[in-house]
Structure formats: C-alpha cells, structure tokens
Coordinates of C-alpha atoms in Angstrom, one line a residue:
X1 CA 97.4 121.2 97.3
X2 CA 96.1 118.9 94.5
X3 CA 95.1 119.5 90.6
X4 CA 98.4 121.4 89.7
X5 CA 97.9 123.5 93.1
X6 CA 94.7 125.0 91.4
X7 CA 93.0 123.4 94.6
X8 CA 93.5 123.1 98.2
X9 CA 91.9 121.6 100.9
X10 CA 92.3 123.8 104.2
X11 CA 91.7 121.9 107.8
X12 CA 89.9 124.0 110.7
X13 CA 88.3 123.1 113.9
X14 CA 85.4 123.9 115.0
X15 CA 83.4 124.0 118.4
X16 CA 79.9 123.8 119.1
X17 CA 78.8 120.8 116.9
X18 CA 77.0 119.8 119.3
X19 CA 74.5 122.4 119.1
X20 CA 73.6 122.2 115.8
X21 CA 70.2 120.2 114.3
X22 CA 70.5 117.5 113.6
X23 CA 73.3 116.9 116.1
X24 CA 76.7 117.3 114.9
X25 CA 75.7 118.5 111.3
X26 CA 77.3 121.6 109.7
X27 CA 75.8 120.2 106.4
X28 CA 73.7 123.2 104.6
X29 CA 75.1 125.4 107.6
X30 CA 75.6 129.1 106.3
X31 CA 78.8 130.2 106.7
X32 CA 81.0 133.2 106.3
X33 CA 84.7 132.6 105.5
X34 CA 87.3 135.2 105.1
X35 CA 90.6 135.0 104.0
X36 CA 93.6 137.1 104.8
X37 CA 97.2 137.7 103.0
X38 CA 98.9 140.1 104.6
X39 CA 97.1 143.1 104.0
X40 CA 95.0 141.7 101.3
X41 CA 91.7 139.6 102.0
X42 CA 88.3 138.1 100.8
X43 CA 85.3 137.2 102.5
X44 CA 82.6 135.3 101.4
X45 CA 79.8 133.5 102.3
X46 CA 79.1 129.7 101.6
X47 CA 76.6 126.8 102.4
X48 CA 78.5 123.5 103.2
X49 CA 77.5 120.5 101.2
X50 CA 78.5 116.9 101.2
X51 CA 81.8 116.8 99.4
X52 CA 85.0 114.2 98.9
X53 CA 87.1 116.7 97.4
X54 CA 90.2 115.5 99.5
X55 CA 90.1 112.2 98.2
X56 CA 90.1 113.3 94.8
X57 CA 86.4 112.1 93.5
X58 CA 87.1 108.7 95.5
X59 CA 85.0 107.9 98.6
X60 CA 87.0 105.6 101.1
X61 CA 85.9 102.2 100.3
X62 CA 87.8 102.8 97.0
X63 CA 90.8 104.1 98.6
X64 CA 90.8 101.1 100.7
X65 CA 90.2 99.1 97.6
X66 CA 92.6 100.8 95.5
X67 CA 95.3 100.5 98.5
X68 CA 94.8 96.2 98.5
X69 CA 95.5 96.4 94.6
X70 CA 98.2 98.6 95.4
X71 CA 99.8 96.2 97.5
X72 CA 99.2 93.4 95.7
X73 CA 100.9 95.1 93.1
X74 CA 103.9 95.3 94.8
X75 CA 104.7 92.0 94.8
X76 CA 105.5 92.2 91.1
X77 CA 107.3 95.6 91.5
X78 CA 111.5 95.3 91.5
X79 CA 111.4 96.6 94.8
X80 CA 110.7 93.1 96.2
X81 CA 113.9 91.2 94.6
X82 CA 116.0 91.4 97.6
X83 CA 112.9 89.3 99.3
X84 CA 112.6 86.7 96.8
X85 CA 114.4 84.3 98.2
X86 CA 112.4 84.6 101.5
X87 CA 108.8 84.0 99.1
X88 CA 110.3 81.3 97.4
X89 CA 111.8 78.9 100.8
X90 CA 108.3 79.9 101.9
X91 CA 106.6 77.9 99.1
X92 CA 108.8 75.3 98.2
X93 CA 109.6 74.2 102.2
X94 CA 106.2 73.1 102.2
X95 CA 106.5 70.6 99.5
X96 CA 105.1 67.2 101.0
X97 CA 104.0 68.7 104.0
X98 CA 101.0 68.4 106.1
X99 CA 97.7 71.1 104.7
X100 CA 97.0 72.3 108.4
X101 CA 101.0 73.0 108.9
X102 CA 101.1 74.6 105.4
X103 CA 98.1 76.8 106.2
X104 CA 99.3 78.0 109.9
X105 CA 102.6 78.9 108.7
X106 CA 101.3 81.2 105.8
X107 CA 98.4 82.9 108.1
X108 CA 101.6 83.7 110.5
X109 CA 103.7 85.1 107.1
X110 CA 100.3 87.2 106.5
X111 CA 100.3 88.4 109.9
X112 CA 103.6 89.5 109.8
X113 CA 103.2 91.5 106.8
X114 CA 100.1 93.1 108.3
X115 CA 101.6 93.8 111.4
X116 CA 105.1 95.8 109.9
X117 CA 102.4 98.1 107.8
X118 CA 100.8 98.5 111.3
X119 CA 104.1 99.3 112.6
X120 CA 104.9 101.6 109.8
X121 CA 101.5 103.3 110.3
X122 CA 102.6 103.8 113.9
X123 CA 105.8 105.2 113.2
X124 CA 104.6 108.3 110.3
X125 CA 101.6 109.3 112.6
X126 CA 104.2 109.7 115.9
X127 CA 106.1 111.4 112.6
X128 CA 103.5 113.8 111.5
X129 CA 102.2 114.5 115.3
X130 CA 105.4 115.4 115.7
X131 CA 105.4 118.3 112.7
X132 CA 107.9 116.1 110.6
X133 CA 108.0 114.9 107.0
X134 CA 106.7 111.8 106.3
X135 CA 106.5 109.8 102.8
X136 CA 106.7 106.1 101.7
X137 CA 110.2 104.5 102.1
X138 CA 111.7 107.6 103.9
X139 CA 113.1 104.6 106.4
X140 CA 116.0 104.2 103.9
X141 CA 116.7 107.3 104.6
X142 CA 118.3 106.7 108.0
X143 CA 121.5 104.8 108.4
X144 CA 120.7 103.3 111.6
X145 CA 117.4 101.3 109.9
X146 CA 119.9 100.5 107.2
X147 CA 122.4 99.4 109.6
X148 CA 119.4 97.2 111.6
X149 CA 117.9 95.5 108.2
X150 CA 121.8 94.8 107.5
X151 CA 122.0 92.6 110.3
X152 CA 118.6 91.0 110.1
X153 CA 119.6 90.3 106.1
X154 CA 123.0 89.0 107.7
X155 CA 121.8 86.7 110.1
X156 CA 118.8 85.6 107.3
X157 CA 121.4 84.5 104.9
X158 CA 123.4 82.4 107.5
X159 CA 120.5 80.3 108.4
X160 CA 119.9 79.6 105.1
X161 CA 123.2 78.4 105.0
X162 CA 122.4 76.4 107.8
X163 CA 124.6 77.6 110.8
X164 CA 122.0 78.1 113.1
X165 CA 118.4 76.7 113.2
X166 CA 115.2 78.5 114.4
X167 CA 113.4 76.3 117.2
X168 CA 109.8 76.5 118.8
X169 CA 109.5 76.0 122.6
X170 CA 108.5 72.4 123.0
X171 CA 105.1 73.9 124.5
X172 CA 104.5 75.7 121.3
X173 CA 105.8 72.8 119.4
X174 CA 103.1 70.0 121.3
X175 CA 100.6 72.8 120.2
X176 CA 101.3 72.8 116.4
X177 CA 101.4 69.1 116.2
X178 CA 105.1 68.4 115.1
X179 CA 105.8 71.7 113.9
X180 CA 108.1 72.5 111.3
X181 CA 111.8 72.2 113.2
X182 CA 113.4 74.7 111.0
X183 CA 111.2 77.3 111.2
X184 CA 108.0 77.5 113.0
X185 CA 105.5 80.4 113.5
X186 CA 107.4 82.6 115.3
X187 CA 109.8 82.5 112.1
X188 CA 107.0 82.6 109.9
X189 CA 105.4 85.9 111.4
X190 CA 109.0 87.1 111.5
X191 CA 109.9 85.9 107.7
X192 CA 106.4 88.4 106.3
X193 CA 107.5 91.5 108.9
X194 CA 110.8 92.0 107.5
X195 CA 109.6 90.9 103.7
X196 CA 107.7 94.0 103.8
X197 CA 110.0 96.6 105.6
X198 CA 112.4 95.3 102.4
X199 CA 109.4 95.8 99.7
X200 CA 109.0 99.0 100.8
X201 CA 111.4 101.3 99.1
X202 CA 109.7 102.0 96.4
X203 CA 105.6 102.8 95.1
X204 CA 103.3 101.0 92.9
X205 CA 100.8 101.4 90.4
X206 CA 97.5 102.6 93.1
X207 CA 99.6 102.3 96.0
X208 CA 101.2 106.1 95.8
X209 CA 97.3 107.1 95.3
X210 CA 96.4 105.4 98.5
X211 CA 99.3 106.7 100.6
X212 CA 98.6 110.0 99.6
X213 CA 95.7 109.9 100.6
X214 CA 96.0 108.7 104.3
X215 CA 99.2 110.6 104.7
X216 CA 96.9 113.5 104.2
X217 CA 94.1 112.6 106.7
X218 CA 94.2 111.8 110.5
X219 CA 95.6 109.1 112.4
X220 CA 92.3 106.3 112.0
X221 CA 93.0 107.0 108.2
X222 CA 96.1 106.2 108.2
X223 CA 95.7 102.8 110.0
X224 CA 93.0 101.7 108.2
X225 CA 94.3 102.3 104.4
X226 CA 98.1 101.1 105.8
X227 CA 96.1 97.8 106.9
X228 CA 94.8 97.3 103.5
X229 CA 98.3 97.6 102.2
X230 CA 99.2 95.0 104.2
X231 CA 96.4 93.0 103.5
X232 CA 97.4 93.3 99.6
X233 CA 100.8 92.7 100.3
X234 CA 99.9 89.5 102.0
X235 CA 97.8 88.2 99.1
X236 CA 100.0 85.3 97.3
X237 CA 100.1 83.8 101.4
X238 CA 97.1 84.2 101.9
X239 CA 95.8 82.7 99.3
X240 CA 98.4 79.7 99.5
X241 CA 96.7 79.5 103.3
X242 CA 92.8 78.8 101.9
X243 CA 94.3 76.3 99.2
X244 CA 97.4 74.9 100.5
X245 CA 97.4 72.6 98.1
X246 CA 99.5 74.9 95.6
X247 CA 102.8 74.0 98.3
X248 CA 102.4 70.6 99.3
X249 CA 102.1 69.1 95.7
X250 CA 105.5 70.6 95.5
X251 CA 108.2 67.8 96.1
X252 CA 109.3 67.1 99.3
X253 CA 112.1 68.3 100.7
X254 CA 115.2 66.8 100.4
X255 CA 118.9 67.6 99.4
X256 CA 117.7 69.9 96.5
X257 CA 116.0 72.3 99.2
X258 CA 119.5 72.3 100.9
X259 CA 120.7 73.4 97.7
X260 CA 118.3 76.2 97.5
X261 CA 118.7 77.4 100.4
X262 CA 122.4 78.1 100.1
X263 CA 121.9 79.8 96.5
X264 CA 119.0 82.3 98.6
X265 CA 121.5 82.3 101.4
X266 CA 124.1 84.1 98.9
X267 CA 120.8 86.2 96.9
X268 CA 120.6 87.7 100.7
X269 CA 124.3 88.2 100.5
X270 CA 123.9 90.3 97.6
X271 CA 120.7 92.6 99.2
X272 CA 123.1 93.0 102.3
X273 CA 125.7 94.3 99.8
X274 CA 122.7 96.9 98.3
X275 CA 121.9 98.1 101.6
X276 CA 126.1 98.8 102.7
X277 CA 126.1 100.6 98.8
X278 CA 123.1 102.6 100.0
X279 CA 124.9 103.4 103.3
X280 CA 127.5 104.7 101.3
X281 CA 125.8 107.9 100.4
X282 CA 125.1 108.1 103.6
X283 CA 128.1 108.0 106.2
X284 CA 130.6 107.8 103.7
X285 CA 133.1 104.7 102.6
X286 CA 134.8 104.3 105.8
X287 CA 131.5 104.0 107.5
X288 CA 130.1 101.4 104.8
X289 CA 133.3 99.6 105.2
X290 CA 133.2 99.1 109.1
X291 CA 129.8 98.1 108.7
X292 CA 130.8 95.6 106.3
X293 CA 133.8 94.3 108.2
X294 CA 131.6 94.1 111.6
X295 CA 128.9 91.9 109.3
X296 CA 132.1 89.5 108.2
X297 CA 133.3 89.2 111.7
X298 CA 129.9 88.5 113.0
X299 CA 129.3 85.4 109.7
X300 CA 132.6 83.7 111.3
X301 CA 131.2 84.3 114.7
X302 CA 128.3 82.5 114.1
X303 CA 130.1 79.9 112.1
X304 CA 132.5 79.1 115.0
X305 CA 129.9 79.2 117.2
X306 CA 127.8 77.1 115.6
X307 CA 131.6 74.6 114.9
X308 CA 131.7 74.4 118.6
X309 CA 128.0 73.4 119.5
X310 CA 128.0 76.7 121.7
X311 CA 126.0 78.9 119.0
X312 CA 124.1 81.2 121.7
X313 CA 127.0 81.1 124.5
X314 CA 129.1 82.1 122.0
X315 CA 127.9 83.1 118.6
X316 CA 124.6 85.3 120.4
X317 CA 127.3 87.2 122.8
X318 CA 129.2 87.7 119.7
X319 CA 126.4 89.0 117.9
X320 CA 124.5 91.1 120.0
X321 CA 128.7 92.9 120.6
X322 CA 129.0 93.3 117.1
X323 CA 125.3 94.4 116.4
X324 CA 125.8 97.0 118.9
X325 CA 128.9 98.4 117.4
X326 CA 127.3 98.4 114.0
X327 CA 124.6 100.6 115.1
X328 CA 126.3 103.3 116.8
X329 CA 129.5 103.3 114.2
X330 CA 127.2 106.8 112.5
X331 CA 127.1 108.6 115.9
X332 CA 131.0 107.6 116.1
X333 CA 132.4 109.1 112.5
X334 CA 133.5 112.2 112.2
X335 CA 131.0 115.1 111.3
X336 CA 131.2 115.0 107.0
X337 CA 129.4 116.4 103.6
X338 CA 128.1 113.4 102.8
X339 CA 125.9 113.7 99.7
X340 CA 124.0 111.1 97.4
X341 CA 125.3 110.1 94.4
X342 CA 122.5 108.9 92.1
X343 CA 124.2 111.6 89.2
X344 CA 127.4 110.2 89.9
X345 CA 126.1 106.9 89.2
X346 CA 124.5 107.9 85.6
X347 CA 127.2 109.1 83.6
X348 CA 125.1 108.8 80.6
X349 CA 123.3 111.7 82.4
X350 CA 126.2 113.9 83.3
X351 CA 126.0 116.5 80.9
X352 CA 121.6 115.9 81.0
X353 CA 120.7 116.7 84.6
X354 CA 120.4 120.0 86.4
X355 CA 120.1 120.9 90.1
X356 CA 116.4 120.3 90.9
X357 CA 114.9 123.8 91.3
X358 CA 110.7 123.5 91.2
X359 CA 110.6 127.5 91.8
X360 CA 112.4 127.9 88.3
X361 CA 109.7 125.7 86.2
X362 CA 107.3 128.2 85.5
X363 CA 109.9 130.3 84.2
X364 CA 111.6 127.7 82.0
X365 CA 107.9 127.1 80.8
X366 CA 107.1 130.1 79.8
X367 CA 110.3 130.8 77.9
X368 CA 108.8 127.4 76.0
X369 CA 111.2 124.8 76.9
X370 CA 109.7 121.2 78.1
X371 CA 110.9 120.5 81.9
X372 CA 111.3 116.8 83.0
X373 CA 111.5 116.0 86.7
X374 CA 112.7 112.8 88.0
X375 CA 112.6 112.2 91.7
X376 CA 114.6 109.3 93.1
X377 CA 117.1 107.6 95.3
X378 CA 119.7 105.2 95.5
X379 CA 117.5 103.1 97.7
X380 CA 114.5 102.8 94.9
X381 CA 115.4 99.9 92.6
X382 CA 112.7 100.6 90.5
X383 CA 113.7 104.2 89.7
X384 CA 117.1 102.4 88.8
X385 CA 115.1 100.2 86.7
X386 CA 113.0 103.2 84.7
X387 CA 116.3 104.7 84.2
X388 CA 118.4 101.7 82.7
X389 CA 115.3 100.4 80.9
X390 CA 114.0 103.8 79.9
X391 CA 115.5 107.0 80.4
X392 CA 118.7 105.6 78.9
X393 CA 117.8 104.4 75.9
X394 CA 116.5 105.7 72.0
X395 CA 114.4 108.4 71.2
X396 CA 114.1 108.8 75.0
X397 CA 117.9 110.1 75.6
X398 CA 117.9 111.6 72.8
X399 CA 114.8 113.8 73.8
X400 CA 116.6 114.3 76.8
X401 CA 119.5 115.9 75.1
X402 CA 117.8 118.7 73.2
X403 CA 118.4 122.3 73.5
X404 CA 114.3 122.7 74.6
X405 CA 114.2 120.4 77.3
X406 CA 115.4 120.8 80.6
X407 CA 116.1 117.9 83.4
X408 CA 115.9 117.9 86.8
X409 CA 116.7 115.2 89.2
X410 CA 115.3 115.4 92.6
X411 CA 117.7 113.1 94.6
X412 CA 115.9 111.7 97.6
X413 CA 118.6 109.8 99.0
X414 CA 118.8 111.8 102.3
X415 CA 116.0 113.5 103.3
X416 CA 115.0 116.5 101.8
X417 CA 111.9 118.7 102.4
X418 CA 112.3 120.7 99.5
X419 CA 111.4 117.6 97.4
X420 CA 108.8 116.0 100.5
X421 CA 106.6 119.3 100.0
X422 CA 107.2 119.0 96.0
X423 CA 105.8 115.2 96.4
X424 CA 103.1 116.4 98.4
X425 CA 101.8 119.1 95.9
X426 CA 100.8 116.2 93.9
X427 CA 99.6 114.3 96.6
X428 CA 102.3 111.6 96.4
X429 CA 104.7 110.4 99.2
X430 CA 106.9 108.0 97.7
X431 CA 109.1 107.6 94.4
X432 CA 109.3 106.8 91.8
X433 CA 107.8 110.0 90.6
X434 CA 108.4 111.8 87.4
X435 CA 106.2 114.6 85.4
X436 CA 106.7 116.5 82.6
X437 CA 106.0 120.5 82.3
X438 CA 105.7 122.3 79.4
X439 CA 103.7 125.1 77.1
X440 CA 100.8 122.6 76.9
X441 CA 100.8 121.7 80.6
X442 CA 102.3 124.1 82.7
X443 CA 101.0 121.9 86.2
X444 CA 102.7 119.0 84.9
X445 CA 102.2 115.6 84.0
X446 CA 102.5 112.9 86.5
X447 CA 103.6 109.8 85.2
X448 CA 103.1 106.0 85.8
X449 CA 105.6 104.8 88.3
X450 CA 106.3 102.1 85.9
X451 CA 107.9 104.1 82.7
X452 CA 107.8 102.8 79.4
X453 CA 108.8 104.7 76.0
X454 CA 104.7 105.3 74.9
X455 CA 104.5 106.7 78.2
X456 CA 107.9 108.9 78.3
X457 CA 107.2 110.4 75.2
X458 CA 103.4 110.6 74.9
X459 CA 104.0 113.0 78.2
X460 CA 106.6 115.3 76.1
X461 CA 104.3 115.6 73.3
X462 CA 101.5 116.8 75.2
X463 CA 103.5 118.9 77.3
X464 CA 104.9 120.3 74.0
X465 CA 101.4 120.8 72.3
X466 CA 101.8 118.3 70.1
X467 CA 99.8 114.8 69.4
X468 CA 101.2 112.5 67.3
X469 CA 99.7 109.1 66.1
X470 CA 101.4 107.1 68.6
X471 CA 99.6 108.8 71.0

C-alpha cells in the first residue's frame, strides 16, 4: 500500500510470456481482471501500459541515485557517533604516511562497508523468502547481534588502548610494501564492515525512500540499491583513496596519536555501555549485567595476557570462553516479560503518550482531534535526538499537551509486526518515523526523519486545516 493506502500495487505471476509478440511482452495486452471479497467482486477489463507506479514516479536509476545520497547522508546522521572514533584513527593514522599505503588502506575500509550492506542484503532476502518481517536496523532487535557487536566494540576499544596489536602475515606484508604494522588491510576491511553494521540503527534523509523501495521488490533489487547504500556510505574513504593527500598532510604520528587512541579507546567504551543499556530492554538487568561482567573479565584477560607476552595462548582462549558464554547467557535466563522502555525513559511524556493503536486513528480523526505518531526504539539515537531536541521542548510540548491532540508512541524496541506492517503502509522500513493525522489529512503526514520545530508544527497546522505564516 502507498499514498495513504489509496493505492496498491498487487504481484501475480504469469505463464506463457513466451508466446506473446514481441516475445515476452504483455505491454498493450488486453486483459480481464476480477477481483473477489468474500462474496462481493468486480471485474474489469484493462490494457497494460508502461508504468513505475511501485516506485512512486521514480525509475530505478534514481532510486539507485537517491540510495548513494542516502548513504552519504548518513555519515552526518547521530546514528554514526558510536563509530567516530573508528573514522577519525582512520584519517589521522595516516598522517605522514606513504600515498599508495594511504590509498590501499581506505579502498579496503570502502570494501568493507560495501561488503556488510551486501551482507545485510543477504540476510533480509533469506528474511523475506522466509515470510518474515524485515525493515532497516531490525538487527538491534536481537540480543544475540547485540551481544556479538558488544564484544567486537570490546575487543575495538582494547586495541586502541594498545593491548594487542593487529599483524599481516609476513607474505601479505612483502606484498604491501612495509605495510602498516598496526593495522593492515585485513583491519582495514574489517574497521568499514563493523562501521556500518553500527551506522545502521537508524534512517536518513533519502535513505528510508530507497529501502522502501527494494524491501518491496525482488531479491536483484534488493542487492543492487543495498550496494549503492554502501557505496554512499563509503564516500568520505573513498574519496580520501583518489586524493590521499587530505591524510598524509596530517602530522605524523607520534605520542599524540597514542593519546588519541586511548580517548577513542574509552568513546568505544561508552558505545559498548549503549549497546548493554539497549540489552536491557531486552533480557532484563541481570542479563545486561552478566554480559557486562563477562566483557570486564574478558578486558583483564586480555590485559594479562597481553602482561605475560602470551596474548593468543592465553588471552584468545580466554576470549573465545568468555565470548561463548556471553552469547548463549539469553537462551540461559529464565523465561520473563521483558518490555522496552523508551516511555519509561521520557517522563516529560508520561502523562502525553498513549498505547499505539493505528486501527483507532480514523476514529480519533473524525471526532476532530490531531493524532501524532512517533515510532521509535531505544536503539535509534536519532529518534532520542528528535525527542530531546524537539519533541521536548516550547510550543512543541506544549502542542502535545492539548486536549485535541492525541500521541502515540510505536515502541520498536523488540520486534513488532503490528508497527513493521504500519511502516510498510507508507513504504518505510526503518525509524525514525513520525506523521501527523488530522481533519485536514486524514492519511497522515509523514515527516522528515530529521525534526525541527517549522517542521513539527507546520505538520499540525495542516493536519488541523490551518496555514499560518510561518508555513
């Protein structure tokens, strides 16, 4: 369903192509369609013509288009500040250093990003094959991925803090000329792959348009616009690979990259900490909490390991026994009602939001009042963001609080396929997400995933009927 649900675009198959001139045309085919509902039905006849109506108006190449600007927008999004650190050692370690180095290293970031959207691609069309729900970040959803980017974040943080070192192979290390000892392409590749499964949370400005889009079509669609998100994603390195200029005039490294690289070691720290706060809504405190004491026991494993010059004897065995644990403490807790706990967290919303109910809009609309929808999730900093920034504040709350308007918050913490199927009605498969019903437009107003207080209130107004000058 698109446009309010006022349109929908209905997949069949059909046999004997084949036989058709010119081969494999239905175009200006004569057909006869009838549609039954229970007992009712309608038949018609129609000539097919070209059309794009599932894309909206947009043909493909500006889907793939719109889906590189969408990724390149994400790199600005808040989503991407538990990767920032990563970005920033990747520029500034390159200070001094040789062009050809600088420009290998960044082609093998680019790849990596590419390759996690591929990966990401592969895992929602094994999902929708499978008759699941699919969207955009629904990864966070799952304590075990948690649990897995937990570790990785973990074991980021204490190389940065120098207790272990990445090396090449000496083979692959002839091969690159005197490649970089700290990190080489393997870490590189390895250093854009888990940038991007940590960017991807939460949408973007043409991203969500682009995702809905190849969520809604077959598996080749799906690749191809998920490649372009990578691609766009991948931008600032690949850019920093054709002029690699922009890092080596950056000083060389010395003691003040040390120094850095201990202050990202603790910014990694702190996205570790998000990601056990997320788990909370998901297995509870006692689960976060042995997660979080199996990540301290396996810091002081690798420190002592790394003390006693034994680091993969000892600190890898340690590791791989802790990492195990870690990821099958959910299948060991106790059966619970674990719920999310984004309302809990906004008590300047207690008394604003209501239970999410998109079967009850219509009526509230009718009866005249204005209904604002917010879908979001512990996991999506930039919902967090819109709300702080936003939703929180001014005319904005105070709008909020009145008698005729009605909030709803769709919590997509856990999944939910009530709110997957209320994303897909508008043809979007990731959050943020807000719209705004009312008298004036009873299909809602979808939002920018960006909110600002034009944006907030210009939707009430012309929800409401009203235009004022602001708008």
């Amino acid at each position: 369903f698109s446009n309010g649900k006022r349109t929908a675009i209905l997949e069949s198959k059909v046999w004997g192509i084949e036989d058709l001139e010119p081969p494999g045309s239905l175009i200006k085919t004569a057909l006869t369609f009838t549609l039954g509902d229970g007992e009712r039905g309608a038949e018609r006849a129609l000539d097919l013509v070209p059309g794009i109506a599932e894309s909206g108006g947009l043909n493909f190449l500006t889907i793939l288009a719109l889906a590189v600007l969408g990724g390149l927008i994400l790199n600005l999004m808040p989503c991407v500040l538990p990767v920032l650190s990563i970005k920033l050692i990747s520029v500034v370690s390159h200070g001094g250093g040789d062009r050809n180095q600088v420009r290998r290293g960044f082609i093998a970031s680019a790849a990596g990003v590419i390759s996690a959207f591929l990966v990401l691609a592969t895992a929602l069309v094994g999902l929708k094959q499978a008759g699941l729900s699919i969207g955009w970040g629904i990864q966070f959803q799952q304590p075990v991925f948690l649990i897995f980017m937990t570790i990785v974040v973990t074991l980021f943080a204490c190389n940065l803090w120098g207790f272990f070192e990445f090396h090449l192979p000496h083979a692959i290390s002839n091969m690159s000329h005197r490649a970089d000892k700290t990190q080489g392409l393997r870490g590189h590749f390895l250093t854009g792959a888990f940038a991007t499964l940590l960017a991807t949370p939460c949408s973007a400005p043409f991203l969500g348009t682009a995702v809905g889009f190849a969520l809604a079509r077959d598996a080749g669609d799906i690749f191809a616009v998920f490649t372009a998100l990578g691609v766009g994603l991948a931008m600032p390195y690949l850019v920093i690979a054709a002029l690699p200029g922009l890092a080596t005039r950056l000083p060389k490294p010395g003691r003040w990259i040390v120094i850095l690289r201990r202050v990202m070691g603790f910014a990694l720290a702190a996205t570790a900490i998000w990601l056990l706060d997320i788990l909370v809504s998901q297995i509870g405190d006692f689960g976060a909490g042995s997660i979080a004491g199996l990540m301290l026991a396996m810091v002081a494993a690798v420190y002592l390991a790394s003390k006693l010059k034994k680091l993969w004897l000892v600190g890898g065995s340690a590791v791989a026994v802790l990492a195990v644990l870690a990821l099958i403490t959910p299948a060991l807790l106790p059966a619970g009602a674990v719920s999310a706990r984004t309302a809990i967290n906004d008590p300047v919303f207690k008394e604003i939001w209501q239970p999410f109910d998109p079967a009850a809009i219509p009526g509230l609309v009718a009866a005249g009042k204005t209904v604002f929808v917010d879908v979001t999730a512990d996991w999506c900093i930039t919902c967090q963001v819109n709300k702080g920034l936003v939703l929180s504040r001014g005319d904005v709350l105070v709008r909020l609080r009145r008698s005729d308007v009605v909030a709803m918050q769709a919590d997509w913490t856990l999944p939910d396929d009530a709110i997957t199927r209320y994303l897909a009605s508008f043809e979007r498969y990731g959050i943020p997400f807000n719209a705004i019903y009312g008298p004036s437009a009873p299909s809602g107003i979808v939002l920018p995933e960006l909110l600002s207080r034009g944006s907030v209130m210009g939707g009430f107004e012309k929800a409401a009927g009203k235009v004022t000058a602001n708008n």
